[in-house]
Coordinates of C-alpha atoms and ligand atoms in Angstrom, one line a residue:
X1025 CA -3.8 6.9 20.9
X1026 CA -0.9 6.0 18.5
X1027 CA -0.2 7.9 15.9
X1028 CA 0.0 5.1 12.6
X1029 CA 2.3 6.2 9.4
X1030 CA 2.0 4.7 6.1
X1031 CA 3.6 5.1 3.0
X1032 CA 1.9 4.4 -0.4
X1033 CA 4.7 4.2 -3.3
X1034 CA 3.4 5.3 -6.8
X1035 CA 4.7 2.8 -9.2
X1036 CA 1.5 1.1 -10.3
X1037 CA -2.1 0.3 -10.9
X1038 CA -4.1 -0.8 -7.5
X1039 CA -5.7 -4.1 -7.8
X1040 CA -7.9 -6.1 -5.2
X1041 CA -5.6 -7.6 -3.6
X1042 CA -4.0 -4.1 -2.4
X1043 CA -7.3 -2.8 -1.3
X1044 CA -8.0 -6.2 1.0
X1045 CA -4.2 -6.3 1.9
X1046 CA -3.7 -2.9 2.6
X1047 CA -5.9 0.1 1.8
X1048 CA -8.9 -1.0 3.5
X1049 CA -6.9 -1.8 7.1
X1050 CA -5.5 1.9 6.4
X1051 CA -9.0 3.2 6.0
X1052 CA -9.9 1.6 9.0
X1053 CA -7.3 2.7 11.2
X1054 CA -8.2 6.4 10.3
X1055 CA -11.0 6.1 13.0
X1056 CA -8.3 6.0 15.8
X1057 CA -7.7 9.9 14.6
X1058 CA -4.5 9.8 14.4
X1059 CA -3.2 8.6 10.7
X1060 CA -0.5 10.3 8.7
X1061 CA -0.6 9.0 5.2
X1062 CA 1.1 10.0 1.9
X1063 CA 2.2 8.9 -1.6
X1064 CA 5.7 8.2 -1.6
X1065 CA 7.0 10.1 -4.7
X1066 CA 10.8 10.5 -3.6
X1067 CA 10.7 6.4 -2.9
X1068 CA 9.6 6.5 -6.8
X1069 CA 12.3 7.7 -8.1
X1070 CA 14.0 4.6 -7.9
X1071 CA 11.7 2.5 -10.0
X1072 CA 10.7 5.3 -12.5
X1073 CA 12.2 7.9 -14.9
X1074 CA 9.7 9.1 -16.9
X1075 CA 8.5 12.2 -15.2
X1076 CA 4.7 12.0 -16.8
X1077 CA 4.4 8.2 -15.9
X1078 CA 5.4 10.0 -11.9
X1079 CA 3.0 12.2 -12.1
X1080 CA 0.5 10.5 -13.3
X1081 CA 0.8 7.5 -10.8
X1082 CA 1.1 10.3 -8.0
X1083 CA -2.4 11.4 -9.2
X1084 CA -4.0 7.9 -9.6
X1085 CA -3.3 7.3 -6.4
X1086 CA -4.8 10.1 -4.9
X1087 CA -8.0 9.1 -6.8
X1088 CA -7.9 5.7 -5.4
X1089 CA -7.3 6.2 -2.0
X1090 CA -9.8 9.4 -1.6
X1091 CA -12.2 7.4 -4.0
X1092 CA -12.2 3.9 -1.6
X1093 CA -13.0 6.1 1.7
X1094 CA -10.0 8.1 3.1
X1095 CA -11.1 11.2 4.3
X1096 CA -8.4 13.9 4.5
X1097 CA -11.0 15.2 7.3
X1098 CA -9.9 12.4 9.1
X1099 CA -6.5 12.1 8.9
X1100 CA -3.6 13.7 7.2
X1101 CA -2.8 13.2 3.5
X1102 CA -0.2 14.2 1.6
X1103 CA 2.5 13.9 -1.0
X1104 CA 6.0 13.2 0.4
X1105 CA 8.0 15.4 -2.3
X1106 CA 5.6 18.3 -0.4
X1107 CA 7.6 18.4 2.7
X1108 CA 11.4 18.1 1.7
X1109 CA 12.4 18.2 5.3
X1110 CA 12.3 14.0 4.9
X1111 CA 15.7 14.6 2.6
X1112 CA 17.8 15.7 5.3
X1113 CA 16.4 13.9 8.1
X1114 CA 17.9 11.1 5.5
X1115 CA 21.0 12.7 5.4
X1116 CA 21.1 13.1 9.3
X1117 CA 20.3 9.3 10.2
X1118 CA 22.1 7.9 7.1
X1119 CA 25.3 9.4 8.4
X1120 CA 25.1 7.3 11.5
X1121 CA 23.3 3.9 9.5
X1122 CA 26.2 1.4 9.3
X1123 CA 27.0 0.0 5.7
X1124 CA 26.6 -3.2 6.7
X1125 CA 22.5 -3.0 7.7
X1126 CA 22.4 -1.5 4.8
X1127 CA 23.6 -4.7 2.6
X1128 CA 21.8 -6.8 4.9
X1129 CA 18.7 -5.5 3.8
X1130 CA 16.6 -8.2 1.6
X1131 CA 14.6 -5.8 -0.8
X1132 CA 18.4 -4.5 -1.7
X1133 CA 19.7 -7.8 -2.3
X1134 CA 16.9 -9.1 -4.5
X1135 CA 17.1 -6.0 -6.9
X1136 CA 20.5 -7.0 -7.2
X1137 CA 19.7 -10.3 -8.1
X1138 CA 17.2 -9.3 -10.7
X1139 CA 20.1 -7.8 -12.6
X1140 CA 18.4 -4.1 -11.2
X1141 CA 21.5 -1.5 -11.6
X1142 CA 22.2 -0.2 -8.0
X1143 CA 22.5 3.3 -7.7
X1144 CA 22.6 5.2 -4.3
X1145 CA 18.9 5.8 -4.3
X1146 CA 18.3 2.2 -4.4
X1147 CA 20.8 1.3 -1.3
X1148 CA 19.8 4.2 1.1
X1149 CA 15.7 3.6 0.0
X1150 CA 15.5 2.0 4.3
X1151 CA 17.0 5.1 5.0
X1152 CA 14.6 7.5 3.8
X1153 CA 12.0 5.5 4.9
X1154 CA 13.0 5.2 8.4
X1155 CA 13.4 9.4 7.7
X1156 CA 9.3 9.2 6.7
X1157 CA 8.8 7.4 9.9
X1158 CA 11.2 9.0 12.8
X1159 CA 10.0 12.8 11.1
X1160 CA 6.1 12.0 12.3
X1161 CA 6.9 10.2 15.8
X1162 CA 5.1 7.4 14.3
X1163 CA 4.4 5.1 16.7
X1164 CA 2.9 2.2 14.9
X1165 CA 3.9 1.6 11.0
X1166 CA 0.9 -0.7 9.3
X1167 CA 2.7 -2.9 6.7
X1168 CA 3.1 -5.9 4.5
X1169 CA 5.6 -8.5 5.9
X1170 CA 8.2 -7.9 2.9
X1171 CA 8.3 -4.2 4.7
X1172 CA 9.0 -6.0 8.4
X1173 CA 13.1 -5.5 7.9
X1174 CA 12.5 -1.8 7.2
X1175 CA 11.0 -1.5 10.2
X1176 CA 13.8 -3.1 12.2
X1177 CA 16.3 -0.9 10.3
X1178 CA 14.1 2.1 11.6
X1179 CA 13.9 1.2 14.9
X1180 CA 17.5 0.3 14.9
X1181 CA 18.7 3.5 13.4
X1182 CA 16.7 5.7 15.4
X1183 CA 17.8 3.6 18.8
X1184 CA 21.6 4.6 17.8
X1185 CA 20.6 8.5 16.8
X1186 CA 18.8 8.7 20.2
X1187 CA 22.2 6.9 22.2
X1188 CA 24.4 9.4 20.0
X1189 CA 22.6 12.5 20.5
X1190 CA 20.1 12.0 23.3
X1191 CA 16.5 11.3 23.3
X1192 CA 15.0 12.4 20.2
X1193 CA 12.6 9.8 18.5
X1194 CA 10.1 7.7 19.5
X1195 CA 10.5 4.1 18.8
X1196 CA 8.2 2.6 15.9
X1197 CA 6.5 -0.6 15.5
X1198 CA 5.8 -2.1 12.9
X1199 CA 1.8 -3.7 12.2
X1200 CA 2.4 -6.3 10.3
X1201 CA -0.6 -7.6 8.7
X1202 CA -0.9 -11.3 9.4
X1203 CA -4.4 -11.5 9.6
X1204 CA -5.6 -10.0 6.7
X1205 CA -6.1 -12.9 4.2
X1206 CA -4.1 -13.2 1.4
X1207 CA -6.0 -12.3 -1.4
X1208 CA -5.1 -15.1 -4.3
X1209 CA -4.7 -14.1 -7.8
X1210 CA -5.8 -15.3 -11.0
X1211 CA -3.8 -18.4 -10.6
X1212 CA -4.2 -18.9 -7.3
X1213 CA -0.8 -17.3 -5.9
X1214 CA -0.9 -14.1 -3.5
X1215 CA -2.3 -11.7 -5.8
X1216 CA 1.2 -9.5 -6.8
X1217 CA 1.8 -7.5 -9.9
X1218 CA 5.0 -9.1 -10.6
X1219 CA 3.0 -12.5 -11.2
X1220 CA 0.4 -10.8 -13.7
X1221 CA -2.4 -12.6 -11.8
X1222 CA -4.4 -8.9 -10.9
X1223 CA -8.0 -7.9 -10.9
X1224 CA -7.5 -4.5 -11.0
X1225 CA -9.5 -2.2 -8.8
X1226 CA -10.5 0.3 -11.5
X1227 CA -10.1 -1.9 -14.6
X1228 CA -12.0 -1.7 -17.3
X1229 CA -15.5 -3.8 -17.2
X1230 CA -14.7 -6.0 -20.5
X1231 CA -11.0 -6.4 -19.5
X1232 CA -12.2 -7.4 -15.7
X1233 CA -14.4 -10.0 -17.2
X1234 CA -12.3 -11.1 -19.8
X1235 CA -10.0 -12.1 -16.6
X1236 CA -12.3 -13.9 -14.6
X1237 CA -14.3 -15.5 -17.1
X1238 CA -10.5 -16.7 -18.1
X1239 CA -9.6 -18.5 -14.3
X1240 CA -8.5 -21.8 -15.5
X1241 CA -10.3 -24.4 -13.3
X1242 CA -10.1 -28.4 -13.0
X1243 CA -12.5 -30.6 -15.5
X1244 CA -15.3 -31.7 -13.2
X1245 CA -18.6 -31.8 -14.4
X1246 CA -21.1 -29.4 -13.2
X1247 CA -22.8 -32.1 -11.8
X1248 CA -20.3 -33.7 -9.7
X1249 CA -20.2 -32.7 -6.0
X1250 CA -17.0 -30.9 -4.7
X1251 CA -16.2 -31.6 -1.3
X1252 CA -13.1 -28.9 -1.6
X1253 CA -15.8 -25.9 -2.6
X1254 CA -14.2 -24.1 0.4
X1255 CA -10.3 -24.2 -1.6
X1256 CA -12.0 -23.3 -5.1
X1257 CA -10.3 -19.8 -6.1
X1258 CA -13.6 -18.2 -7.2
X1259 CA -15.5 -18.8 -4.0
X1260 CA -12.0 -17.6 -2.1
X1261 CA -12.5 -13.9 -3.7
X1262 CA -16.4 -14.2 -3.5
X1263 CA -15.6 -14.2 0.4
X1264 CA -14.3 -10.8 0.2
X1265 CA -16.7 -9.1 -3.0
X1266 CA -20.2 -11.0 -1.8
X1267 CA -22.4 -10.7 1.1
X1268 CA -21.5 -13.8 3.3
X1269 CA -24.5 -15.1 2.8
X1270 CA -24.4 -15.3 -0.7
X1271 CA -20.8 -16.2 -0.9
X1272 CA -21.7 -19.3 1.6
X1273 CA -24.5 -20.3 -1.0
X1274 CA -22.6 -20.4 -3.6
X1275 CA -20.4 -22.5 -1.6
X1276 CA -23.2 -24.9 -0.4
X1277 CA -24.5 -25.3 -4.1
X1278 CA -20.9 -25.7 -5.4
X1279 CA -19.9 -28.4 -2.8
X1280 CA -23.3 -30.5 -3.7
X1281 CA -23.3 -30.3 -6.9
X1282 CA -25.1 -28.9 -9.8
X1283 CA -23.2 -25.5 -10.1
X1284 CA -21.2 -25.0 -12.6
X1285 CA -17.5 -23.2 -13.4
X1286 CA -18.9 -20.4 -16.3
X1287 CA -21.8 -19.8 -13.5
X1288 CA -20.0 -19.5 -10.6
X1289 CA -17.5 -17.5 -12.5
X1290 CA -19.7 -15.0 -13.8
X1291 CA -21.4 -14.8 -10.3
X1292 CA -17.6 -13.6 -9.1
X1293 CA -17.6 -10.7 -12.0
X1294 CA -20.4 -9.8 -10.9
X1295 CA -19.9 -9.1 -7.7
X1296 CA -16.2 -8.1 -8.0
X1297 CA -18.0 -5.1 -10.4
X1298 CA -20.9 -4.4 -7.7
X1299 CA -18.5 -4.3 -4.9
X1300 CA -16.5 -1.4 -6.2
X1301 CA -19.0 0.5 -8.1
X1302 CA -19.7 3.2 -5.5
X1303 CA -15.9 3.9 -5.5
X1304 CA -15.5 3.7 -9.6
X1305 CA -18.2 6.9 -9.4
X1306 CA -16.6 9.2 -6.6
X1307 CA -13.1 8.1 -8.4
X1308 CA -14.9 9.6 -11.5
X1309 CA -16.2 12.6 -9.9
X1310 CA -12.6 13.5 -8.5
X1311 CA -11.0 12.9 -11.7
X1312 CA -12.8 15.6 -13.5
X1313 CA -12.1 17.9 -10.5
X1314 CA -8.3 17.4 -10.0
X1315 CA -8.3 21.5 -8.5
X1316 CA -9.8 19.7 -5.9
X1317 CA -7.6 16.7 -5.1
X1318 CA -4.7 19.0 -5.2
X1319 CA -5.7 21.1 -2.5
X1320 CA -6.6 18.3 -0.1
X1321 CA -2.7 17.1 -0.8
X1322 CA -1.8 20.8 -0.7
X1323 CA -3.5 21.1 3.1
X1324 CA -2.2 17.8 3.8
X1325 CA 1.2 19.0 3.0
X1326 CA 1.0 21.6 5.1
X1327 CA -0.7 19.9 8.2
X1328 CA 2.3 17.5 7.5
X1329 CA 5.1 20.2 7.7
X1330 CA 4.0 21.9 10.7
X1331 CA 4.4 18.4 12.7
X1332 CA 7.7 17.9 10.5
X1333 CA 9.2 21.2 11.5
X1334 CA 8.9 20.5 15.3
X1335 CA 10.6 17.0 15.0
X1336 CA 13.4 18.8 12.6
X1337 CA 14.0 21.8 15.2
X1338 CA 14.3 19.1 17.9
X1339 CA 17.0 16.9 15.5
X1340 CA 18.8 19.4 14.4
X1341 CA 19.3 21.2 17.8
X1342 CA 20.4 17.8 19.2
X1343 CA 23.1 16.9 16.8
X1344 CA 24.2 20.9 16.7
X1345 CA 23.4 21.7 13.3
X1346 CA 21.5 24.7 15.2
Ligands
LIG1281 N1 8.5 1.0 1.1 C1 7.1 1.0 1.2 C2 6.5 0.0 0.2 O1 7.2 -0.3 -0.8 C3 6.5 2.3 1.0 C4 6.9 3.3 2.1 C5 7.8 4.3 1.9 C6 6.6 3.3 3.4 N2 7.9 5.0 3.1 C7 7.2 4.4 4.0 C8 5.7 2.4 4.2 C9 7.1 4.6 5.4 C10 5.6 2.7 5.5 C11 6.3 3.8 6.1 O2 5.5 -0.5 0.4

């Protein structure tokens, strides 16, 4: 069984195209037993400062994730600033990661681009992520493709710490998700928070409605037939919030005719609302008992550390810091 590692950075509000994208293949993968996931506050530090905006993302996302289905009983969850032992694994591999993979590295370049100040943090972030990897003997890394370098830097750094210092990690791959669908936004591009084209998962019910009732479409009558029903962005998302069969209705009555825009769209709030309600009230009963989502971290954290310790005993004796 391969053990799958994933880490879940705190810098944001979850929308839909997250949970199709990522959070419900994570879910999923949790039935293989062996999943080791946590909220990547160290990572954060880069993006954020404010230390209530940290901690209050940190805490969001526990309340998404445990509210959309993962199940600490079923794999481990924690919160990577919980087992510090990930700072000097960093400081282990880093010393052997060559400057230039690290400029190589895209995410590094395009924050440089956008003007983004870089600071230390910033360059060495594929280090401490290869450190969250290589610490769990992760053998299989579920990701987005802008993540796919980061996983080459891992494998590549812990292929050179093994040749230095014998064998001491396992190799990673990386899961990319190809097959997932790309879940369009507002617009009609991927769903991303840097375009502003989100449905957020836990939004507010006016504010959700607001958005879709507000998806620009073209100016065919209702009447009209629309032989492209299958490209319309509405009945794209209804594919993922609706029951096939009604989605493929909705479709079928689109495509001939006589169903119009403001219909359809309200149709897609519906169902967009419907699909996540049984997650909005187990979010809402975990919010009002945060003692509780504290100590499944808190256990997490410390299922985590006793699997970190053993890799960290084996490191450190290898490179004779022991
Ligand atoms: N860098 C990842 C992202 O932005 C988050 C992350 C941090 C991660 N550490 C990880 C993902 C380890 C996988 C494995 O999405």
């Amino acid at each position: 069984m391969p053990r799958v590692l994933t880490g879940i950075t705190p810098s944001g509000t979850l929308h839909i195209g997250n949970y199709f994208g990522a959070m419900r293949p994570a879910i999923e993968l949790q039935a293989g037993g062996d999943a080791y996931y946590f909220i990547a506050d160290y990572h954060s530090l880069t993006a954020i400062t404010d230390p209530e905006e940290r901690r209050g993302y940190t805490r969001g996302i526990a309340l998404d994730w445990l509210a959309c289905g993962l199940d600490p009983a079923k794999c481990v969850f924690w919160r990577q600033s919980d087992v510090p032992d990930v700072c000097e694994l960093t400081w282990m591999i880093g010393s052997l990661t060559p400057m230039g993979l690290l400029e190589r590295a895209h995410s590094y370049k395009d924050k440089l681009a956008k003007g983004i100040a870089p600071n230390l943090g910033l360059f060495a972030y594929p280090v401490l992520m290869a450190a969250d990897i290589l610490l769990f003997d992760t053998n299989l890394v579920p990701v987005g493709k802008d993540q796919k370098q980061h996983l080459e830097m891992t494998r590549d750094i812990a292929i050179k710490f093994n040749l230095t210092y014998g064998e001491t990690f396992a190799i990673p791959d990386a899961a990319i998700r190809e097959d997932v669908a790309v879940v369009p936004g507002l617009d009609g591009q991927k769903m991303s928070k840097s375009y502003g084209n989100t449905i957020e998962i836990f939004g507010d019910e006016k504010a959700i409605r607001k958005k879709i009732m507000g998806i620009v479409m073209d100016s065919r009558t209702p009447q009209e037939p629309k032989p492209d029903a299958d490209q319309n962005l509405a009945i794209r998302l209804l594919k993922l919030v609706a029951p096939a069969a009604t989605a493929a209705d909705l479709e079928n009555r689109l495509r001939a005719g006589g169903l119009g825009y403001g219909d359809l769209k309200k149709a897609l709030f519906e169902h967009t609302w419907s699909y996540f309600a049984p997650y909005r009230a187990r979010r809402a009963e975990l919010a009002a008992n945060p003692d509780h989502v504290e100590k499944v971290l808190r256990d997490g954290a410390e299922r985590a550390r006793a699997v970190a310790a053993a890799t960290m005993a084996r490191a450190r004796r290898a490179c004779g810091l022991r």
